[in-house]
Amino acid sequence: MTRKCLAVVLAAGDSTRMKSSMSKVLHPVGGWPMIAHVVASIAGSGISDVALVLGRDAERVAAAAKIGAVEVESFLQTERLGTGHAVLMARDAIARGYDEILIAYGDVPLITAGPLKAARDALSSGADVAVIGFHTERPTGYGRLLVENGELVAIREEKDATEAERAITWCNSGLMAIDGRMALDLLERIGNSNAKGEYYLTDVVEIARSLGGKAVAVDAPESELTGCNNRAELAIVERLWQERRRHELMVSGVSMIAPETVFLSHDTVIGQDALIEPNVVFGPGVSIEGGAVIHAFSHLEGCHVSAGATVGPFARLRPGANLGEGSKVGNFCEVKKAEIGRGAKVNHLTYIGDAVVGADTNIGAGTITCNYDGVNKHETRIGAGAFIGSNSSLVAPVSIGDGALVASGSVITQDVPADALAFGRARQDMKPGRAAVIRERNLAIKAAKKAKT
Ligand code: UD1
Ligand code: CA
């Protein structure tokens, strides 16, 4: 029989230590708000009921937590009286009657399904409270787990700990599972006589024991349980997330030469046998098909790269760039909202925006689609098998037919039919011997100046 579980996610804190104009749970990790990571992991562990406790930036946090996969019910904590008080804001949900209550913190975003399951399993095996702990070399700021004879006897907050207790390196992640029938009774008994004058959720351990209940701690990796109170910890959490995601991709068949220099987003998709060279940044919304090569120092967001295509070095793909199979976007090129056809080449120093480029077309170095008139954006359509000479300006709206040729240096303002040759530049004029005459005159001026001084 599956046991019914409610997850209560705390996200009402003031985020004082973050020193930010927004709640810390809105700060992104892998380009996604921390709170979304937490809700996604809970959903991924098979829990379908989530109660979210909100305070600062309540509306924005509630919106960020709506990731589609689960039903999220919101509760407001109007006063910040501590984590124990915060959980009780979801009293109505807890009182509906669950076998298990799982508590998670919005500022512990790297959690995966594994430790959540371990805590719930501990309840099934007879514990009334199961706290997820982790061992760390940097315990400062965390509550310490006090264990005797294999049972958890208390969680001591740093501010209330003795020197000996502070030396303990087994820490409270903040995540715990509580027996659903006991939860409300335990939570309501929490008081606030401690160094911070707050209602500490962590007191449920001692309260459960005083009522004859059993508390245990389950161990989980630090890399999943690192919390985030300030910007330095945010950077650590980001690093841990990046390391995990890169590892997953490499294990799934993606090559990275210097993985520590590749930055991913929460939704980056990369296919098997793709090669990612050093110093590549993936913003949100990128998918790369198998066998594509992303050369060094490229920046991609909101784009799709098809099988066998190559990008960079030093390329920028912006939202709406869609590269066809085997196409090439080379160095110092920018592509935005544009289809680059199968086998087409955009190799050097080019801007292609609001455009369609047909299959096997070659765009010469320095070509610019002039898509913006200062007010509106306009489209450039280039057919298949066309050739755009270097340093051309294509003034949109404009279309260039299949197989057409645009002479180098052209400014194209009129449509070019298929297979036509278009010149859009002044004719070359020639004055034989004139360069030598100018040179002699300039040398004479220079000599006269020198004689004066
Ligand atoms: C808490 C734990 C500590 C643990 C650490 C793990 C307590 C008393 N301490 O400390 O043992 O090692 O997390 O990261 O629980 N929140 C509310 N309302 C409140 C207070 C907090 O919603 O009134 C939320 C915060 O938004 C945050 C979470 O609860 O998501 C934890 O609060 P925080 O103040 O960061 O607790 P820590 O001091 O980190
Ligand atoms: Ca915290």
CSV table of C-alpha atoms and ligand atoms in Angstrom, one decimal:
chain,number,residue,atom,x,y,z
A,1,MET,CA,0.0,0.0,0.0
A,2,THR,CA,1.4,3.4,-0.9
A,3,ARG,CA,1.4,5.8,2.0
A,4,LYS,CA,-0.2,9.2,1.5
A,5,CYS,CA,2.3,12.0,1.9
A,6,LEU,CA,2.0,15.8,2.0
A,7,ALA,CA,5.1,17.9,1.4
A,8,VAL,CA,5.3,21.2,3.2
A,9,VAL,CA,7.8,23.6,1.6
A,10,LEU,CA,9.0,26.6,3.6
A,11,ALA,CA,9.7,29.7,1.6
A,12,ALA,CA,8.5,32.5,3.7
A,13,GLY,CA,11.8,33.7,5.1
A,14,ASP,CA,12.9,37.3,4.9
A,15,SER,CA,16.2,36.3,3.2
A,16,THR,CA,18.0,38.9,5.3
A,17,ARG,CA,21.5,37.3,4.8
A,18,MET,CA,21.0,37.3,1.0
A,19,LYS,CA,20.9,41.1,0.9
A,20,SER,CA,18.6,41.1,-2.0
A,21,SER,CA,15.5,43.0,-3.3
A,22,MET,CA,13.8,39.6,-3.8
A,23,SER,CA,13.2,36.5,-1.7
A,24,LYS,CA,16.2,34.2,-1.9
A,25,VAL,CA,14.1,31.3,-3.1
A,26,LEU,CA,13.6,33.2,-6.4
A,27,HIS,CA,17.3,33.4,-7.0
A,28,PRO,CA,18.2,31.0,-9.9
A,29,VAL,CA,20.3,27.9,-9.9
A,30,GLY,CA,21.0,26.6,-13.4
A,31,GLY,CA,18.8,29.5,-14.6
A,32,TRP,CA,15.7,28.2,-12.6
A,33,PRO,CA,14.4,29.6,-9.3
A,34,MET,CA,15.5,27.6,-6.3
A,35,ILE,CA,11.9,27.0,-5.3
A,36,ALA,CA,11.2,25.4,-8.7
A,37,HIS,CA,14.0,22.9,-8.1
A,38,VAL,CA,12.6,21.9,-4.7
A,39,VAL,CA,9.1,21.4,-6.0
A,40,ALA,CA,10.4,19.5,-9.1
A,41,SER,CA,12.4,17.1,-6.9
A,42,ILE,CA,9.4,16.5,-4.6
A,43,ALA,CA,7.2,15.8,-7.7
A,44,GLY,CA,10.0,13.5,-9.0
A,45,SER,CA,9.9,11.5,-5.8
A,46,GLY,CA,6.2,10.7,-6.4
A,47,ILE,CA,4.6,13.1,-3.9
A,48,SER,CA,1.7,14.8,-5.5
A,49,ASP,CA,0.4,17.1,-2.7
A,50,VAL,CA,2.5,20.2,-1.9
A,51,ALA,CA,1.7,22.9,0.6
A,52,LEU,CA,3.8,26.0,0.1
A,53,VAL,CA,4.4,28.5,2.9
A,54,LEU,CA,4.8,32.0,1.6
A,55,GLY,CA,5.8,35.3,3.1
A,56,ARG,CA,8.1,37.8,1.3
A,57,ASP,CA,7.3,38.1,-2.5
A,58,ALA,CA,4.4,35.7,-2.0
A,59,GLU,CA,2.9,36.0,-5.4
A,60,ARG,CA,6.2,35.7,-7.3
A,61,VAL,CA,7.3,32.7,-5.2
A,62,ALA,CA,3.9,31.0,-5.7
A,63,ALA,CA,4.2,31.6,-9.5
A,64,ALA,CA,7.8,30.3,-9.6
A,65,ALA,CA,6.7,27.1,-7.7
A,66,LYS,CA,4.0,26.3,-10.3
A,67,ILE,CA,6.0,23.9,-12.5
A,68,GLY,CA,3.0,22.0,-13.7
A,69,ALA,CA,3.9,18.5,-12.4
A,70,VAL,CA,2.1,18.8,-9.0
A,71,GLU,CA,-0.8,20.6,-7.2
A,72,VAL,CA,0.7,23.4,-5.1
A,73,GLU,CA,-1.5,24.9,-2.4
A,74,SER,CA,-0.3,28.2,-0.9
A,75,PHE,CA,-0.4,29.3,2.8
A,76,LEU,CA,0.7,32.7,4.0
A,77,GLN,CA,3.0,33.3,7.0
A,78,THR,CA,2.4,37.0,7.9
A,79,GLU,CA,5.0,37.1,10.7
A,80,ARG,CA,8.4,35.5,10.6
A,81,LEU,CA,8.4,33.6,13.9
A,82,GLY,CA,10.6,30.6,12.8
A,83,THR,CA,10.5,27.3,10.9
A,84,GLY,CA,8.2,25.6,13.4
A,85,HIS,CA,5.7,28.4,13.2
A,86,ALA,CA,6.0,28.4,9.4
A,87,VAL,CA,5.0,24.7,9.1
A,88,LEU,CA,1.9,25.3,11.2
A,89,MET,CA,0.7,27.8,8.6
A,90,ALA,CA,-0.2,24.7,6.5
A,91,ARG,CA,-2.3,23.4,9.4
A,92,ASP,CA,-5.4,23.0,7.3
A,93,ALA,CA,-3.6,20.8,4.8
A,94,ILE,CA,-1.8,18.7,7.5
A,95,ALA,CA,-5.1,18.2,9.3
A,96,ARG,CA,-6.6,16.6,6.2
A,97,GLY,CA,-4.9,13.4,7.4
A,98,TYR,CA,-1.8,12.1,5.8
A,99,ASP,CA,0.3,9.1,6.6
A,100,GLU,CA,3.5,11.2,6.3
A,101,ILE,CA,4.4,14.9,6.4
A,102,LEU,CA,7.6,15.7,4.6
A,103,ILE,CA,9.1,19.1,5.3
A,104,ALA,CA,11.5,20.7,2.8
A,105,TYR,CA,13.1,24.2,2.7
A,106,GLY,CA,13.0,26.4,-0.3
A,107,ASP,CA,16.6,27.3,0.2
A,108,VAL,CA,17.9,23.7,0.0
A,109,PRO,CA,17.4,23.3,-3.8
A,110,LEU,CA,19.7,20.4,-4.8
A,111,ILE,CA,17.7,17.7,-3.1
A,112,THR,CA,16.9,14.6,-5.2
A,113,ALA,CA,14.3,11.9,-4.7
A,114,GLY,CA,16.8,9.5,-3.0
A,115,PRO,CA,17.1,11.1,0.4
A,116,LEU,CA,13.4,12.0,0.5
A,117,LYS,CA,12.6,8.3,0.0
A,118,ALA,CA,15.1,7.3,2.7
A,119,ALA,CA,13.4,9.6,5.2
A,120,ARG,CA,10.0,8.2,4.3
A,121,ASP,CA,11.3,4.6,4.5
A,122,ALA,CA,12.6,5.3,8.0
A,123,LEU,CA,9.0,6.2,9.1
A,124,SER,CA,7.7,2.9,7.5
A,125,SER,CA,10.3,1.1,9.7
A,126,GLY,CA,9.0,2.6,12.9
A,127,ALA,CA,10.5,6.0,13.4
A,128,ASP,CA,8.1,8.9,14.2
A,129,VAL,CA,10.5,11.6,13.0
A,130,ALA,CA,13.2,11.0,10.4
A,131,VAL,CA,15.6,13.9,9.8
A,132,ILE,CA,17.9,14.1,6.7
A,133,GLY,CA,21.4,14.9,7.8
A,134,PHE,CA,24.7,15.3,6.0
A,135,HIS,CA,28.4,15.3,7.0
A,136,THR,CA,30.3,18.4,6.1
A,137,GLU,CA,33.7,20.1,6.7
A,138,ARG,CA,31.9,23.5,6.9
A,139,PRO,CA,29.2,23.0,9.6
A,140,THR,CA,29.0,26.7,10.5
A,141,GLY,CA,25.4,28.0,10.5
A,142,TYR,CA,23.7,24.6,10.4
A,143,GLY,CA,21.9,22.8,13.3
A,144,ARG,CA,24.0,19.9,14.7
A,145,LEU,CA,22.6,16.4,15.0
A,146,LEU,CA,23.0,14.9,18.5
A,147,VAL,CA,22.9,11.1,18.3
A,148,GLU,CA,23.0,8.5,21.0
A,149,ASN,CA,22.7,4.7,20.5
A,150,GLY,CA,21.7,5.1,16.9
A,151,GLU,CA,18.8,7.4,17.8
A,152,LEU,CA,18.6,11.1,17.2
A,153,VAL,CA,18.1,12.8,20.6
A,154,ALA,CA,18.1,16.5,19.5
A,155,ILE,CA,19.0,19.1,16.9
A,156,ARG,CA,21.0,21.9,18.3
A,157,GLU,CA,21.0,25.2,16.5
A,158,GLU,CA,24.4,26.9,16.1
A,159,LYS,CA,23.4,29.8,18.3
A,160,ASP,CA,22.3,27.5,21.2
A,161,ALA,CA,25.1,25.0,20.9
A,162,THR,CA,27.9,24.5,23.4
A,163,GLU,CA,31.5,24.5,22.1
A,164,ALA,CA,31.5,20.7,22.1
A,165,GLU,CA,28.3,20.5,20.2
A,166,ARG,CA,29.6,23.0,17.6
A,167,ALA,CA,32.5,20.6,16.9
A,168,ILE,CA,30.0,18.1,15.6
A,169,THR,CA,30.0,17.9,11.7
A,170,TRP,CA,26.8,15.9,11.2
A,171,CYS,CA,24.3,18.6,10.3
A,172,ASN,CA,20.6,19.1,9.9
A,173,SER,CA,19.6,19.7,6.2
A,174,GLY,CA,16.3,21.1,7.4
A,175,LEU,CA,14.4,18.3,5.6
A,176,MET,CA,12.5,15.8,7.7
A,177,ALA,CA,9.6,13.4,7.5
A,178,ILE,CA,7.1,13.2,10.4
A,179,ASP,CA,4.5,10.6,11.1
A,180,GLY,CA,1.2,12.1,9.8
A,181,ARG,CA,-0.9,11.2,12.8
A,182,MET,CA,1.5,12.8,15.3
A,183,ALA,CA,2.6,15.8,13.2
A,184,LEU,CA,0.1,18.5,14.4
A,185,ASP,CA,0.4,17.5,18.1
A,186,LEU,CA,4.3,17.7,17.9
A,187,LEU,CA,4.3,21.0,15.9
A,188,GLU,CA,1.8,22.7,18.3
A,189,ARG,CA,4.1,21.9,21.3
A,190,ILE,CA,7.0,23.8,19.9
A,191,GLY,CA,8.0,26.8,22.0
A,192,ASN,CA,10.3,29.7,21.5
A,193,SER,CA,12.7,29.8,24.5
A,194,ASN,CA,16.0,29.8,22.6
A,195,ALA,CA,18.7,32.2,21.6
A,196,LYS,CA,16.7,33.6,18.7
A,197,GLY,CA,13.3,33.6,20.3
A,198,GLU,CA,12.0,31.7,17.4
A,199,TYR,CA,9.8,28.6,17.0
A,200,TYR,CA,12.3,26.0,15.8
A,201,LEU,CA,11.0,23.1,13.8
A,202,THR,CA,14.0,21.2,15.0
A,203,ASP,CA,12.5,21.0,18.5
A,204,VAL,CA,10.1,18.3,17.2
A,205,VAL,CA,12.9,15.7,17.8
A,206,GLU,CA,13.1,16.3,21.6
A,207,ILE,CA,9.3,16.7,21.8
A,208,ALA,CA,8.7,13.4,20.0
A,209,ARG,CA,11.1,11.6,22.4
A,210,SER,CA,9.6,13.2,25.5
A,211,LEU,CA,6.3,11.6,24.4
A,212,GLY,CA,7.9,8.2,24.0
A,213,GLY,CA,8.4,8.5,20.2
A,214,LYS,CA,11.5,7.6,18.2
A,215,ALA,CA,13.6,10.0,16.1
A,216,VAL,CA,16.3,8.9,13.7
A,217,ALA,CA,18.7,10.7,11.3
A,218,VAL,CA,19.3,9.4,7.8
A,219,ASP,CA,22.5,10.3,6.0
A,220,ALA,CA,22.6,11.9,2.6
A,221,PRO,CA,25.3,13.5,0.4
A,222,GLU,CA,26.3,17.1,1.2
A,223,SER,CA,26.2,17.9,-2.5
A,224,GLU,CA,22.3,17.6,-2.3
A,225,LEU,CA,21.8,19.3,1.0
A,226,THR,CA,23.9,22.4,0.9
A,227,GLY,CA,21.7,25.3,1.9
A,228,CYS,CA,21.8,28.8,0.6
A,229,ASN,CA,21.6,31.8,3.0
A,230,ASN,CA,23.9,34.3,1.2
A,231,ARG,CA,25.5,34.9,-2.2
A,232,ALA,CA,28.6,33.0,-1.4
A,233,GLU,CA,26.5,29.9,-0.6
A,234,LEU,CA,24.5,30.6,-3.8
A,235,ALA,CA,27.7,30.3,-5.8
A,236,ILE,CA,28.5,27.0,-4.0
A,237,VAL,CA,25.0,25.6,-4.8
A,238,GLU,CA,25.4,26.7,-8.4
A,239,ARG,CA,28.7,25.0,-8.7
A,240,LEU,CA,27.4,21.7,-7.2
A,241,TRP,CA,24.4,21.8,-9.5
A,242,GLN,CA,26.6,22.4,-12.6
A,243,GLU,CA,28.9,19.6,-11.6
A,244,ARG,CA,25.9,17.2,-11.3
A,245,ARG,CA,24.3,18.2,-14.6
A,246,ARG,CA,27.6,18.0,-16.5
A,247,HIS,CA,28.2,14.6,-15.1
A,248,GLU,CA,24.7,13.4,-16.1
A,249,LEU,CA,25.2,14.7,-19.7
A,250,MET,CA,28.7,13.1,-20.0
A,251,VAL,CA,27.5,9.8,-18.7
A,252,SER,CA,24.7,10.0,-21.3
A,253,GLY,CA,27.2,10.3,-24.2
A,254,VAL,CA,28.1,14.0,-24.5
A,255,SER,CA,31.8,14.9,-24.8
A,256,MET,CA,33.2,17.9,-22.9
A,257,ILE,CA,36.9,18.6,-23.1
A,258,ALA,CA,37.0,20.9,-20.1
A,259,PRO,CA,33.6,20.3,-18.3
A,260,GLU,CA,34.4,22.7,-15.5
A,261,THR,CA,34.2,25.6,-18.0
A,262,VAL,CA,30.8,24.6,-19.5
A,263,PHE,CA,27.7,26.2,-18.0
A,264,LEU,CA,24.3,24.6,-18.4
A,265,SER,CA,20.7,25.6,-17.7
A,266,HIS,CA,18.1,23.4,-16.0
A,267,ASP,CA,16.5,22.6,-19.3
A,268,THR,CA,19.6,22.2,-21.5
A,269,VAL,CA,19.2,19.1,-23.8
A,270,ILE,CA,22.3,17.7,-25.5
A,271,GLY,CA,22.3,14.5,-27.6
A,272,GLN,CA,24.7,11.7,-27.8
A,273,ASP,CA,28.1,12.2,-29.5
A,274,ALA,CA,27.7,16.0,-29.4
A,275,LEU,CA,31.0,17.7,-28.5
A,276,ILE,CA,31.1,20.7,-26.3
A,277,GLU,CA,34.4,22.6,-26.4
A,278,PRO,CA,35.7,24.7,-23.5
A,279,ASN,CA,34.0,27.9,-22.3
A,280,VAL,CA,30.6,27.4,-23.7
A,281,VAL,CA,27.5,29.0,-21.9
A,282,PHE,CA,24.0,27.5,-22.4
A,283,GLY,CA,21.3,29.9,-21.4
A,284,PRO,CA,17.7,28.6,-21.0
A,285,GLY,CA,15.9,26.8,-23.8
A,286,VAL,CA,18.7,25.2,-25.7
A,287,SER,CA,18.5,21.8,-27.4
A,288,ILE,CA,21.5,20.3,-29.3
A,289,GLU,CA,21.1,17.2,-31.4
A,290,GLY,CA,23.6,14.3,-31.5
A,291,GLY,CA,26.8,14.8,-33.3
A,292,ALA,CA,26.7,18.6,-33.3
A,293,VAL,CA,29.9,20.4,-32.3
A,294,ILE,CA,29.9,23.6,-30.2
A,295,HIS,CA,33.3,25.1,-30.5
A,296,ALA,CA,34.9,27.2,-27.7
A,297,PHE,CA,33.6,30.5,-26.4
A,298,SER,CA,30.1,30.2,-27.8
A,299,HIS,CA,27.0,31.6,-26.0
A,300,LEU,CA,23.6,30.0,-26.8
A,301,GLU,CA,20.1,30.6,-25.5
A,302,GLY,CA,16.6,29.7,-26.7
A,303,CYS,CA,17.9,27.9,-29.8
A,304,HIS,CA,18.0,24.5,-31.5
A,305,VAL,CA,21.1,23.0,-33.2
A,306,SER,CA,20.4,20.0,-35.4
A,307,ALA,CA,22.5,16.9,-35.9
A,308,GLY,CA,26.0,17.4,-37.3
A,309,ALA,CA,25.8,21.2,-37.3
A,310,THR,CA,28.8,23.2,-36.0
A,311,VAL,CA,28.7,26.4,-34.0
A,312,GLY,CA,31.6,28.8,-33.2
A,313,PRO,CA,34.2,29.4,-32.0
A,314,PHE,CA,32.9,32.7,-30.6
A,315,ALA,CA,29.4,32.4,-31.9
A,316,ARG,CA,26.3,33.8,-30.3
A,317,LEU,CA,22.9,32.0,-30.9
A,318,ARG,CA,20.0,34.0,-29.5
A,319,PRO,CA,16.4,33.0,-29.0
A,320,GLY,CA,14.7,31.6,-32.1
A,321,ALA,CA,17.9,30.5,-33.8
A,322,ASN,CA,17.2,27.1,-35.5
A,323,LEU,CA,20.2,25.5,-37.2
A,324,GLY,CA,19.5,22.8,-39.7
A,325,GLU,CA,21.4,19.5,-40.1
A,326,GLY,CA,25.0,19.9,-41.0
A,327,SER,CA,24.8,23.7,-41.1
A,328,LYS,CA,27.6,26.0,-39.9
A,329,VAL,CA,27.6,29.2,-37.9
A,330,GLY,CA,31.2,30.2,-37.5
A,331,ASN,CA,33.3,32.8,-35.6
A,332,PHE,CA,31.9,36.1,-34.5
A,333,CYS,CA,28.5,35.4,-36.0
A,334,GLU,CA,25.2,36.2,-34.3
A,335,VAL,CA,22.0,34.5,-35.2
A,336,LYS,CA,18.6,35.5,-33.8
A,337,LYS,CA,15.1,34.3,-34.7
A,338,ALA,CA,16.3,32.7,-37.9
A,339,GLU,CA,16.1,29.3,-39.7
A,340,ILE,CA,19.5,28.3,-41.1
A,341,GLY,CA,18.8,25.6,-43.7
A,342,ARG,CA,20.4,22.2,-43.9
A,343,GLY,CA,24.0,22.5,-45.0
A,344,ALA,CA,23.9,26.3,-45.1
A,345,LYS,CA,27.1,28.2,-44.1
A,346,VAL,CA,27.2,31.4,-42.1
A,347,ASN,CA,30.9,31.3,-41.4
A,348,HIS,CA,32.4,34.7,-40.5
A,349,LEU,CA,31.4,38.0,-38.8
A,350,THR,CA,27.8,38.0,-39.8
A,351,TYR,CA,24.5,39.0,-38.2
A,352,ILE,CA,21.4,37.0,-39.3
A,353,GLY,CA,18.2,38.1,-37.5
A,354,ASP,CA,14.5,37.6,-38.4
A,355,ALA,CA,15.5,35.6,-41.4
A,356,VAL,CA,15.1,32.3,-43.3
A,357,VAL,CA,18.2,31.0,-45.0
A,358,GLY,CA,17.6,28.1,-47.4
A,359,ALA,CA,19.5,24.8,-47.6
A,360,ASP,CA,23.2,24.9,-48.9
A,361,THR,CA,23.2,28.7,-49.1
A,362,ASN,CA,26.5,30.4,-48.4
A,363,ILE,CA,26.5,33.7,-46.5
A,364,GLY,CA,29.7,35.6,-47.1
A,365,ALA,CA,31.8,37.2,-44.4
A,366,GLY,CA,30.4,40.4,-42.9
A,367,THR,CA,26.9,40.0,-44.2
A,368,ILE,CA,24.3,41.8,-42.2
A,369,THR,CA,20.5,41.4,-42.3
A,370,CYS,CA,19.3,44.9,-41.6
A,371,ASN,CA,16.1,43.8,-39.7
A,372,TYR,CA,15.3,46.9,-37.7
A,373,ASP,CA,14.2,50.3,-38.9
A,374,GLY,CA,14.3,51.8,-35.5
A,375,VAL,CA,10.6,51.0,-34.8
A,376,ASN,CA,9.7,47.6,-36.4
A,377,LYS,CA,11.5,44.4,-37.2
A,378,HIS,CA,11.3,43.0,-40.7
A,379,GLU,CA,12.1,39.7,-42.3
A,380,THR,CA,14.8,38.6,-44.8
A,381,ARG,CA,14.1,35.5,-46.8
A,382,ILE,CA,16.9,33.8,-48.7
A,383,GLY,CA,16.3,30.8,-50.8
A,384,ALA,CA,18.2,27.5,-51.2
A,385,GLY,CA,21.6,27.4,-52.9
A,386,ALA,CA,22.1,31.1,-53.0
A,387,PHE,CA,25.4,33.0,-52.6
A,388,ILE,CA,25.6,36.2,-50.7
A,389,GLY,CA,28.9,38.0,-51.4
A,390,SER,CA,30.9,39.3,-48.5
A,391,ASN,CA,30.1,42.5,-46.7
A,392,SER,CA,26.6,42.8,-48.1
A,393,SER,CA,23.7,44.5,-46.3
A,394,LEU,CA,20.3,43.0,-46.9
A,395,VAL,CA,17.7,45.6,-46.0
A,396,ALA,CA,14.6,43.9,-44.8
A,397,PRO,CA,11.9,43.3,-45.7
A,398,VAL,CA,13.6,41.7,-48.7
A,399,SER,CA,13.8,38.3,-50.3
A,400,ILE,CA,16.5,36.6,-52.4
A,401,GLY,CA,15.5,33.7,-54.6
A,402,ASP,CA,16.9,30.2,-54.9
A,403,GLY,CA,20.3,30.1,-56.6
A,404,ALA,CA,20.6,33.9,-56.7
A,405,LEU,CA,24.0,35.7,-56.5
A,406,VAL,CA,24.5,38.9,-54.6
A,407,ALA,CA,27.7,40.7,-55.5
A,408,SER,CA,30.1,41.4,-52.6
A,409,GLY,CA,29.6,44.8,-50.9
A,410,SER,CA,26.0,45.2,-52.1
A,411,VAL,CA,23.2,47.0,-50.2
A,412,ILE,CA,20.2,45.0,-51.3
A,413,THR,CA,16.9,46.9,-51.0
A,414,GLN,CA,14.8,45.2,-53.6
A,415,ASP,CA,13.8,41.5,-54.0
A,416,VAL,CA,16.2,39.4,-56.0
A,417,PRO,CA,14.6,36.8,-58.2
A,418,ALA,CA,15.8,33.2,-58.3
A,419,ASP,CA,19.0,32.7,-60.3
A,420,ALA,CA,19.5,36.4,-60.8
A,421,LEU,CA,22.8,38.3,-60.1
A,422,ALA,CA,22.3,41.5,-58.0
A,423,PHE,CA,24.7,44.3,-57.7
A,424,GLY,CA,23.9,47.0,-55.2
A,425,ARG,CA,27.1,49.1,-55.1
A,426,ALA,CA,28.8,51.9,-57.0
A,427,ARG,CA,30.7,50.9,-60.2
A,428,GLN,CA,34.5,50.9,-59.9
A,429,ASP,CA,36.2,53.9,-61.5
A,430,MET,CA,39.9,53.9,-62.6
A,431,LYS,CA,42.4,56.7,-63.0
A,432,PRO,CA,45.7,55.3,-64.3
A,433,GLY,CA,48.9,56.9,-62.7
A,434,ARG,CA,46.8,59.1,-60.3
A,435,ALA,CA,48.1,57.4,-57.1
A,436,ALA,CA,51.7,58.2,-57.9
A,437,VAL,CA,50.8,61.9,-58.5
A,438,ILE,CA,49.0,62.1,-55.1
A,439,ARG,CA,51.9,60.4,-53.4
A,440,GLU,CA,54.5,62.9,-54.8
A,441,ARG,CA,52.4,65.8,-53.8
A,442,ASN,CA,52.0,64.5,-50.2
A,443,LEU,CA,55.7,63.9,-49.9
A,444,ALA,CA,56.4,67.4,-51.0
A,445,ILE,CA,54.1,68.9,-48.3
A,446,LYS,CA,55.9,66.8,-45.7
A,447,ALA,CA,59.3,67.9,-46.8
A,448,ALA,CA,58.3,71.6,-46.7
A,449,LYS,CA,57.0,71.3,-43.1
A,450,LYS,CA,60.3,69.7,-42.0
A,451,ALA,CA,62.3,72.5,-43.6
A,452,LYS,CA,60.4,75.1,-41.6
A,453,THR,CA,61.2,73.6,-38.2
B,1,UD1,C1,17.6,25.9,9.3
B,1,UD1,C2,17.5,24.9,10.5
B,1,UD1,C3,18.9,24.3,10.7
B,1,UD1,C4,19.4,23.7,9.4
B,1,UD1,C5,19.3,24.7,8.2
B,1,UD1,C6,19.6,23.9,7.0
B,1,UD1,C7,15.8,25.6,12.1
B,1,UD1,C8,15.5,26.2,13.3
B,1,UD1,N1,17.1,25.6,11.7
B,1,UD1,O1,18.4,27.0,9.7
B,1,UD1,O2,18.9,23.4,11.8
B,1,UD1,O3,20.7,23.2,9.6
B,1,UD1,O4,18.0,25.3,8.1
B,1,UD1,O5,19.7,24.7,5.8
B,1,UD1,O6,14.9,25.1,11.4
B,1,UD1,N2,11.3,30.1,6.9
B,1,UD1,C9,10.0,30.4,6.8
B,1,UD1,N3,9.4,31.1,7.9
B,1,UD1,C10,10.2,31.5,9.0
B,1,UD1,C11,11.5,31.1,9.0
B,1,UD1,C12,12.1,30.4,7.9
B,1,UD1,O7,9.3,30.1,5.9
B,1,UD1,O8,9.6,32.1,9.9
B,1,UD1,C13,11.9,29.3,5.7
B,1,UD1,C14,12.9,30.1,5.0
B,1,UD1,O9,12.4,30.7,3.9
B,1,UD1,C15,13.9,28.9,4.5
B,1,UD1,C16,13.7,27.9,5.6
B,1,UD1,O10,12.5,28.2,6.2
B,1,UD1,O11,13.4,28.4,3.2
B,1,UD1,C17,14.8,27.8,6.5
B,1,UD1,O12,14.9,29.1,7.2
B,1,UD1,P1,16.4,29.7,7.5
B,1,UD1,O13,16.1,31.0,8.3
B,1,UD1,O14,17.2,29.8,6.3
B,1,UD1,O15,17.0,28.6,8.5
B,1,UD1,P2,18.5,28.4,8.9
B,1,UD1,O16,19.0,29.4,9.8
B,1,UD1,O17,19.2,28.1,7.6
B,2,CA,CA,18.7,28.4,5.5
